[in-house]
Tab-separated table of C-alpha atoms and ligand atoms in Angstrom:
chain	number	residue	atom	x	y	z
A	1	MET	CA	71.387	152.699	105.808
A	2	ALA	CA	72.438	155.584	108.019
A	3	ASN	CA	70.852	154.141	111.169
A	4	ASP	CA	72.802	150.927	110.654
A	5	VAL	CA	76.072	152.738	111.306
A	6	ARG	CA	77.271	153.091	114.856
A	7	PRO	CA	78.000	156.785	115.483
A	8	GLU	CA	81.563	157.476	116.598
A	9	SER	CA	80.157	159.431	119.531
A	10	MET	CA	78.293	156.363	120.863
A	11	GLU	CA	79.797	155.446	124.212
A	12	ARG	CA	80.814	151.828	124.741
A	13	ILE	CA	78.511	150.127	127.301
A	14	THR	CA	81.071	148.915	129.816
A	15	ASN	CA	79.120	148.978	133.075
A	16	GLU	CA	75.633	148.533	134.491
A	17	GLN	CA	75.045	152.279	134.756
A	18	LEU	CA	75.615	152.750	131.016
A	19	ALA	CA	73.523	149.645	130.339
A	20	LYS	CA	70.682	151.138	132.407
A	21	SER	CA	70.719	154.327	130.329
A	22	PHE	CA	70.705	152.291	127.108
A	23	ILE	CA	67.769	150.225	128.388
A	24	GLU	CA	65.763	153.303	129.413
A	25	GLU	CA	66.347	154.974	126.074
A	26	GLN	CA	65.443	151.827	124.112
A	27	VAL	CA	62.313	151.159	126.180
A	28	ASP	CA	61.131	154.642	125.292
A	29	ILE	CA	61.938	154.243	121.580
A	30	LEU	CA	60.350	150.762	121.439
A	31	ARG	CA	57.144	151.932	123.134
A	32	ARG	CA	56.817	154.794	120.668
A	33	GLN	CA	57.598	152.574	117.658
A	34	ILE	CA	55.313	149.706	118.643
A	35	GLY	CA	52.391	151.447	120.379
A	36	ASP	CA	49.743	148.860	121.201
A	37	LYS	CA	50.714	146.490	118.377
A	38	LYS	CA	52.139	142.978	118.678
A	39	VAL	CA	55.721	141.825	118.078
A	40	LEU	CA	56.874	138.305	117.215
A	41	LEU	CA	60.268	136.882	118.202
A	42	ALA	CA	61.941	133.526	117.607
A	43	LEU	CA	63.490	132.941	121.014
A	44	SER	CA	66.208	130.306	120.828
A	45	GLY	CA	67.576	130.939	124.305
A	46	GLY	CA	70.896	132.133	122.856
A	47	VAL	CA	72.414	135.377	124.137
A	48	ASP	CA	71.102	137.744	121.470
A	49	SER	CA	67.503	136.550	121.231
A	50	SER	CA	67.277	136.289	125.032
A	51	VAL	CA	68.458	139.872	125.535
A	52	VAL	CA	66.066	141.177	122.849
A	53	ALA	CA	63.249	139.271	124.560
A	54	ALA	CA	64.073	140.683	128.010
A	55	LEU	CA	64.301	144.221	126.625
A	56	LEU	CA	60.994	143.938	124.781
A	57	ILE	CA	59.265	142.366	127.783
A	58	LYS	CA	60.357	145.397	129.801
A	59	ALA	CA	59.073	147.765	127.108
A	60	ILE	CA	55.801	146.157	125.981
A	61	GLY	CA	55.206	143.134	128.256
A	62	ARG	CA	52.828	140.580	126.788
A	63	GLN	CA	52.503	142.404	123.459
A	64	LEU	CA	55.679	140.475	122.673
A	65	VAL	CA	54.977	136.933	121.535
A	66	CYS	CA	58.051	134.704	121.900
A	67	VAL	CA	58.145	131.440	119.973
A	68	HIS	CA	60.603	128.861	121.287
A	69	VAL	CA	61.067	125.966	118.891
A	70	ASN	CA	62.532	122.849	120.466
A	71	HIS	CA	64.073	121.067	117.472
A	72	GLY	CA	65.514	118.304	119.635
A	73	LEU	CA	69.075	119.499	119.011
A	74	LEU	CA	69.363	121.789	122.033
A	75	ARG	CA	71.638	121.101	124.977
A	76	LYS	CA	70.402	119.405	128.127
A	77	GLY	CA	68.181	121.720	130.161
A	78	GLU	CA	67.918	124.514	127.570
A	79	PRO	CA	64.217	124.389	126.673
A	80	GLU	CA	63.403	124.064	130.390
A	81	GLN	CA	65.504	127.135	131.185
A	82	VAL	CA	63.806	129.211	128.472
A	83	ILE	CA	60.407	128.312	129.933
A	84	GLU	CA	61.543	128.939	133.508
A	85	VAL	CA	63.211	132.300	132.864
A	86	PHE	CA	60.817	133.811	130.358
A	87	ARG	CA	57.422	132.295	131.105
A	88	ASN	CA	57.694	131.718	134.861
A	89	GLN	CA	59.986	134.527	136.009
A	90	MET	CA	59.353	137.265	133.436
A	91	ASN	CA	55.702	136.445	132.705
A	92	ALA	CA	56.408	136.417	128.970
A	93	ASN	CA	53.843	135.517	126.359
A	94	LEU	CA	55.749	132.386	125.308
A	95	VAL	CA	54.672	129.794	122.777
A	96	TYR	CA	56.649	126.580	123.279
A	97	VAL	CA	56.701	124.321	120.248
A	98	ASP	CA	57.777	120.720	120.692
A	99	ALA	CA	58.993	119.961	117.163
A	100	VAL	CA	61.465	117.252	118.161
A	101	ASP	CA	59.868	114.397	116.197
A	102	ARG	CA	59.367	116.575	113.160
A	103	PHE	CA	63.026	117.562	112.933
A	104	LEU	CA	64.408	114.129	113.725
A	105	ASP	CA	62.096	112.485	111.177
A	106	LYS	CA	63.223	114.956	108.485
A	107	LEU	CA	66.883	114.362	109.350
A	108	GLN	CA	66.601	110.600	109.375
A	109	GLY	CA	69.267	108.915	107.231
A	110	GLU	CA	70.902	112.194	106.131
A	111	ALA	CA	74.664	112.056	106.679
A	112	ASP	CA	75.842	115.040	104.628
A	113	PRO	CA	76.672	117.927	107.019
A	114	GLU	CA	75.548	120.732	104.712
A	115	LYS	CA	72.313	118.921	103.832
A	116	LYS	CA	71.688	118.416	107.574
A	117	ARG	CA	72.179	122.164	108.124
A	118	LYS	CA	69.790	122.974	105.257
A	119	ILE	CA	67.112	120.604	106.567
A	120	ILE	CA	67.353	122.125	110.061
A	121	GLY	CA	67.265	125.727	108.748
A	122	ALA	CA	64.385	125.101	106.342
A	123	GLU	CA	62.337	123.175	108.901
A	124	PHE	CA	62.893	125.924	111.430
A	125	ILE	CA	61.434	128.534	109.078
A	126	ARG	CA	58.489	126.240	108.323
A	127	VAL	CA	57.669	125.684	112.020
A	128	PHE	CA	58.104	129.374	112.821
A	129	GLU	CA	55.889	130.374	109.882
A	130	GLU	CA	53.160	127.943	110.973
A	131	GLU	CA	53.190	129.382	114.486
A	132	ALA	CA	53.174	132.947	113.142
A	133	ARG	CA	50.111	132.162	110.992
A	134	LYS	CA	48.210	130.932	114.042
A	135	LEU	CA	48.700	134.309	115.722
A	136	GLU	CA	46.616	137.320	114.913
A	137	ASP	CA	47.561	140.973	114.437
A	138	ILE	CA	51.318	140.618	114.446
A	139	SER	CA	52.849	143.842	113.122
A	140	PHE	CA	56.543	143.514	113.907
A	141	LEU	CA	59.263	140.889	113.846
A	142	ALA	CA	61.975	141.313	116.470
A	143	GLN	CA	65.461	140.003	115.758
A	144	GLY	CA	68.634	139.676	117.761
A	145	THR	CA	70.800	141.290	115.098
A	146	ILE	CA	73.957	142.751	116.644
A	147	TYR	CA	76.597	145.088	115.192
A	148	PRO	CA	79.042	142.375	114.031
A	149	ASP	CA	76.170	140.856	111.998
A	150	ILE	CA	75.768	144.185	110.228
A	151	ILE	CA	79.480	144.691	109.644
A	152	GLU	CA	80.307	141.124	108.665
A	153	SER	CA	77.202	139.853	106.956
A	154	HIS	CA	75.344	142.912	105.697
A	155	GLY	CA	72.682	142.746	108.380
A	156	VAL	CA	72.044	139.029	108.066
A	157	LYS	CA	72.879	137.080	111.180
A	158	ALA	CA	75.735	134.684	110.511
A	159	HIS	CA	74.283	131.207	109.979
A	160	HIS	CA	70.884	132.711	110.796
A	161	ASN	CA	68.060	130.240	110.797
A	162	VAL	CA	65.251	132.733	110.871
A	163	GLY	CA	64.505	134.873	107.893
A	164	GLY	CA	63.163	133.633	104.645
A	165	LEU	CA	59.565	134.073	105.774
A	166	PRO	CA	57.228	134.251	102.756
A	167	GLU	CA	56.451	137.619	101.134
A	168	ASP	CA	53.029	137.965	102.765
A	169	MET	CA	54.694	137.695	106.165
A	170	LYS	CA	57.280	140.416	105.834
A	171	PHE	CA	56.770	142.237	109.102
A	172	GLU	CA	58.457	145.479	110.026
A	173	LEU	CA	61.725	144.680	111.828
A	174	VAL	CA	62.535	145.576	115.431
A	175	GLU	CA	66.282	145.240	116.090
A	176	PRO	CA	67.135	147.131	119.272
A	177	LEU	CA	70.626	145.597	119.640
A	178	LYS	CA	71.816	146.235	116.120
A	179	LEU	CA	74.437	148.825	117.084
A	180	LEU	CA	75.861	146.836	120.011
A	181	PHE	CA	78.926	144.629	120.220
A	182	LYS	CA	78.642	141.246	121.936
A	183	ASP	CA	80.150	142.361	125.269
A	184	GLU	CA	77.647	145.227	125.372
A	185	VAL	CA	74.754	142.860	124.639
A	186	ARG	CA	75.905	140.728	127.577
A	187	MET	CA	76.097	143.767	129.857
A	188	VAL	CA	72.561	144.810	128.857
A	189	GLY	CA	71.310	141.250	129.445
A	190	LYS	CA	72.892	141.081	132.866
A	191	THR	CA	71.413	144.458	133.804
A	192	LEU	CA	67.999	143.250	132.665
A	193	GLY	CA	68.297	140.413	135.187
A	194	LEU	CA	68.963	137.452	132.906
A	195	PRO	CA	70.920	134.606	134.556
A	196	ASP	CA	74.689	134.562	134.043
A	197	ASN	CA	74.647	131.138	132.416
A	198	MET	CA	72.355	132.546	129.728
A	199	VAL	CA	74.192	135.852	129.203
A	200	PHE	CA	77.792	134.629	129.359
A	201	ARG	CA	77.295	131.329	127.594
A	202	GLN	CA	79.711	129.991	125.009
A	203	PRO	CA	78.757	130.185	121.310
A	204	PHE	CA	76.413	127.414	120.207
A	205	PRO	CA	75.746	126.722	116.524
A	206	GLY	CA	72.224	127.173	115.141
A	207	PRO	CA	72.005	123.509	114.052
A	208	GLY	CA	72.982	122.664	117.619
A	209	LEU	CA	73.863	119.113	118.566
A	210	GLY	CA	72.838	118.117	115.038
A	211	VAL	CA	76.386	118.838	113.817
A	212	ARG	CA	77.925	117.071	116.821
A	213	CYS	CA	76.009	113.842	116.329
A	214	LEU	CA	78.226	113.157	113.333
A	215	GLY	CA	76.817	111.633	110.159
A	216	ALA	CA	73.215	110.433	110.113
A	217	ILE	CA	71.568	111.370	113.414
A	218	THR	CA	70.000	108.643	115.513
A	219	ARG	CA	68.011	109.338	118.663
A	220	ASP	CA	70.134	107.170	120.936
A	221	ARG	CA	73.443	108.653	119.765
A	222	LEU	CA	71.972	112.165	119.961
A	223	GLU	CA	71.077	111.481	123.604
A	224	ALA	CA	74.650	110.301	124.199
A	225	VAL	CA	75.968	113.585	122.731
A	226	ARG	CA	73.567	115.566	124.939
A	227	GLU	CA	74.504	113.656	128.107
A	228	SER	CA	78.273	113.764	127.495
A	229	ASP	CA	78.060	117.505	126.704
A	230	ALA	CA	76.166	118.050	129.966
A	231	ILE	CA	78.912	116.250	131.924
A	232	LEU	CA	81.655	118.281	130.217
A	233	ARG	CA	79.808	121.550	130.925
A	234	GLU	CA	79.127	120.592	134.530
A	235	GLU	CA	82.793	119.767	135.150
A	236	PHE	CA	84.020	122.929	133.399
A	237	GLU	CA	81.605	124.973	135.526
A	238	LYS	CA	82.770	123.284	138.749
A	239	ASN	CA	86.436	123.760	137.870
A	240	GLY	CA	86.277	127.423	136.870
A	241	LEU	CA	86.811	126.786	133.153
A	242	SER	CA	83.380	127.739	131.835
A	243	GLY	CA	84.065	131.474	131.765
A	244	LYS	CA	87.628	130.994	130.548
A	245	VAL	CA	87.427	128.623	127.586
A	246	TRP	CA	85.864	130.044	124.429
A	247	GLN	CA	84.031	126.920	123.257
A	248	TYR	CA	83.885	123.344	124.533
A	249	PHE	CA	81.704	120.425	123.588
A	250	THR	CA	81.550	116.745	122.745
A	251	ALA	CA	80.931	115.024	119.419
A	252	ILE	CA	80.204	111.378	118.607
A	253	PRO	CA	81.086	109.812	115.246
A	254	ASP	CA	78.720	107.396	113.551
A	255	MET	CA	80.985	104.473	114.303
A	256	LYS	CA	81.370	101.852	117.004
A	257	THR	CA	84.565	100.832	118.757
A	258	VAL	CA	85.289	97.694	120.685
A	259	GLY	CA	85.448	97.927	124.471
A	260	VAL	CA	85.143	95.775	127.542
A	261	ARG	CA	82.492	96.099	130.217
A	262	ASP	CA	81.880	93.722	133.138
A	263	GLY	CA	84.361	91.254	131.637
A	264	LYS	CA	82.575	91.118	128.278
A	265	ARG	CA	83.495	92.668	124.918
A	266	VAL	CA	81.107	95.383	123.800
A	267	ASP	CA	80.634	97.450	120.656
A	268	GLU	CA	79.932	101.007	121.702
A	269	TRP	CA	80.506	104.620	120.577
A	270	PHE	CA	83.395	106.897	121.457
A	271	VAL	CA	83.108	110.508	122.537
A	272	ILE	CA	85.423	113.256	121.266
A	273	LEU	CA	86.187	116.117	123.684
A	274	ARG	CA	86.902	119.536	122.168
A	275	ALA	CA	87.876	122.717	124.062
A	276	VAL	CA	89.224	125.642	122.066
A	277	ASN	CA	90.214	129.264	122.474
A	278	THR	CA	89.944	131.875	119.761
A	279	VAL	CA	89.291	135.559	119.203
A	280	ASP	CA	87.331	135.467	115.973
A	281	ALA	CA	86.744	131.728	115.290
A	282	MET	CA	88.951	132.001	112.183
A	283	SER	CA	91.801	130.249	113.974
A	284	ALA	CA	91.790	128.436	117.307
A	285	THR	CA	94.148	126.976	119.882
A	286	ILE	CA	93.559	124.113	122.290
A	287	GLU	CA	92.740	124.557	125.966
A	288	GLU	CA	95.136	122.494	128.073
A	289	ILE	CA	92.623	120.763	130.310
A	290	PRO	CA	94.444	119.499	133.443
A	291	TYR	CA	95.114	115.765	133.199
A	292	SER	CA	93.259	114.940	136.440
A	293	LEU	CA	90.157	116.711	135.167
A	294	LEU	CA	90.352	114.978	131.773
A	295	ASN	CA	90.627	111.707	133.614
A	296	HIS	CA	87.613	112.503	135.793
A	297	ILE	CA	85.481	113.625	132.827
A	298	THR	CA	86.427	110.463	130.906
A	299	LYS	CA	85.463	108.210	133.833
A	300	ARG	CA	82.155	109.995	134.262
A	301	ILE	CA	81.271	109.777	130.569
A	302	VAL	CA	82.030	106.045	130.181
A	303	ASN	CA	80.187	105.246	133.400
A	304	GLU	CA	77.189	107.558	133.039
A	305	VAL	CA	76.447	107.789	129.317
A	306	PRO	CA	74.730	104.693	127.915
A	307	GLY	CA	76.410	103.273	124.820
A	308	VAL	CA	79.801	104.971	125.278
A	309	CYS	CA	82.927	102.980	126.189
A	310	ARG	CA	85.768	105.309	125.145
A	311	VAL	CA	86.702	109.002	125.225
A	312	VAL	CA	89.313	110.807	123.102
A	313	TYR	CA	90.626	114.386	123.339
A	314	ASP	CA	91.033	116.345	120.115
A	315	LEU	CA	94.301	118.314	120.164
A	316	THR	CA	94.004	119.764	116.669
A	317	THR	CA	94.262	123.525	116.277
A	318	LYS	CA	92.358	125.479	113.606
A	319	PRO	CA	93.838	125.273	111.032
A	320	THR	CA	94.032	122.447	110.119
A	321	GLY	CA	90.971	121.295	112.030
A	322	THR	CA	87.819	123.387	112.136
A	323	ILE	CA	86.238	123.972	115.544
A	324	GLU	CA	83.237	121.757	114.811
A	325	TRP	CA	83.773	118.285	113.411
A	326	GLU	CA	81.351	118.723	110.528
B	1	XMP	P1	84.187	126.064	112.475
B	1	XMP	O1	83.760	124.657	112.698
B	1	XMP	O2	83.851	126.564	111.086
B	1	XMP	O3	83.324	126.956	113.477
B	1	XMP	O4	85.637	126.308	112.808
B	1	XMP	C1	83.512	128.325	113.714
B	1	XMP	C2	82.406	128.779	114.652
B	1	XMP	O5	81.162	128.736	113.977
B	1	XMP	C3	80.264	127.875	114.658
B	1	XMP	N1	79.492	127.141	113.639
B	1	XMP	C4	78.220	127.388	113.349
B	1	XMP	N2	77.351	128.267	113.877
B	1	XMP	N3	75.683	127.448	112.408
B	1	XMP	C5	76.078	128.291	113.399
B	1	XMP	O6	75.254	129.077	113.880
B	1	XMP	C6	76.502	126.527	111.832
B	1	XMP	O7	76.120	125.793	110.926
B	1	XMP	C7	77.834	126.508	112.336
B	1	XMP	N4	78.931	125.763	112.014
B	1	XMP	C8	79.932	126.166	112.835
B	1	XMP	C9	81.127	126.965	115.508
B	1	XMP	O8	80.403	126.443	116.619
B	1	XMP	C10	82.255	127.889	115.887
B	1	XMP	O9	81.886	128.712	116.988
């Protein structure tokens, strides 16, 4: 489609002034396109959906209905931040869906990584569809499609979890970021007043911590993944690594290791640390975390995360390792 091709004359949005012009132009276009109708958006809290939400809130305010599905696989503090930023600060019309039990029940006992991904994706569509059916007079569906999605995946967001709504729910699409590259989306988000830790965040997979709680997910091990990830992120933030390293996280295998705590032998989990740099995620190198910081992070994790007695650091590049563990 012609309007899915970025014109050569389109200036790259490299500063706030250019972002402001883009925002003004889009607000005008969106108001004309949408009129007094309602728009639905699945707001994950990731960069793209957050920037679309902020742009639409500026253009049409509470005519935008944001649905935030908490599937229990988000990082520590994420659902709270979505509520704080969008509902409390931006006065968004935000529907928060606590679907944690639903997702974890569906995932129970499933150890196959691709089946886990399918369950999470399918359940997401089901929850989103149910919420959409409760709402009246929705005319448009907003999506955080960006230009790389169009170039690389023919307009379908890579690993996209939304889509696949039934035929009777095919709304007209609103995709105001579809000609922008990621750095431009970030610039627009920053100019719209979104917090830096939302706009400049590292990539996070759609299935979230579900693919980092390796094998069959259990609630206690999932909590250990969430807590260890929060410690790693906090320490990277404090030590100036969060804006420098491309992706960093923890994973916990479905296996116990022997340890010793208070003079007694224990059977507990071990946490894998991963911190990689890449340009396109096709290959990746390892961030050389300073030894003293590794040491500090390890001590914090074994002392603060219940059920964890050991930490290991994954030094495998991609290839042969992938970035995620499953
Ligand atoms: P791998 O593990 O394939 O990861 O080297 C490359 C990049 O893709 C992300 N990733 C995913 N993102 N859904 C997503 O949205 C997924 O199922 C998924 N699996 C991997 C991964 O985090 C890395 O940035």
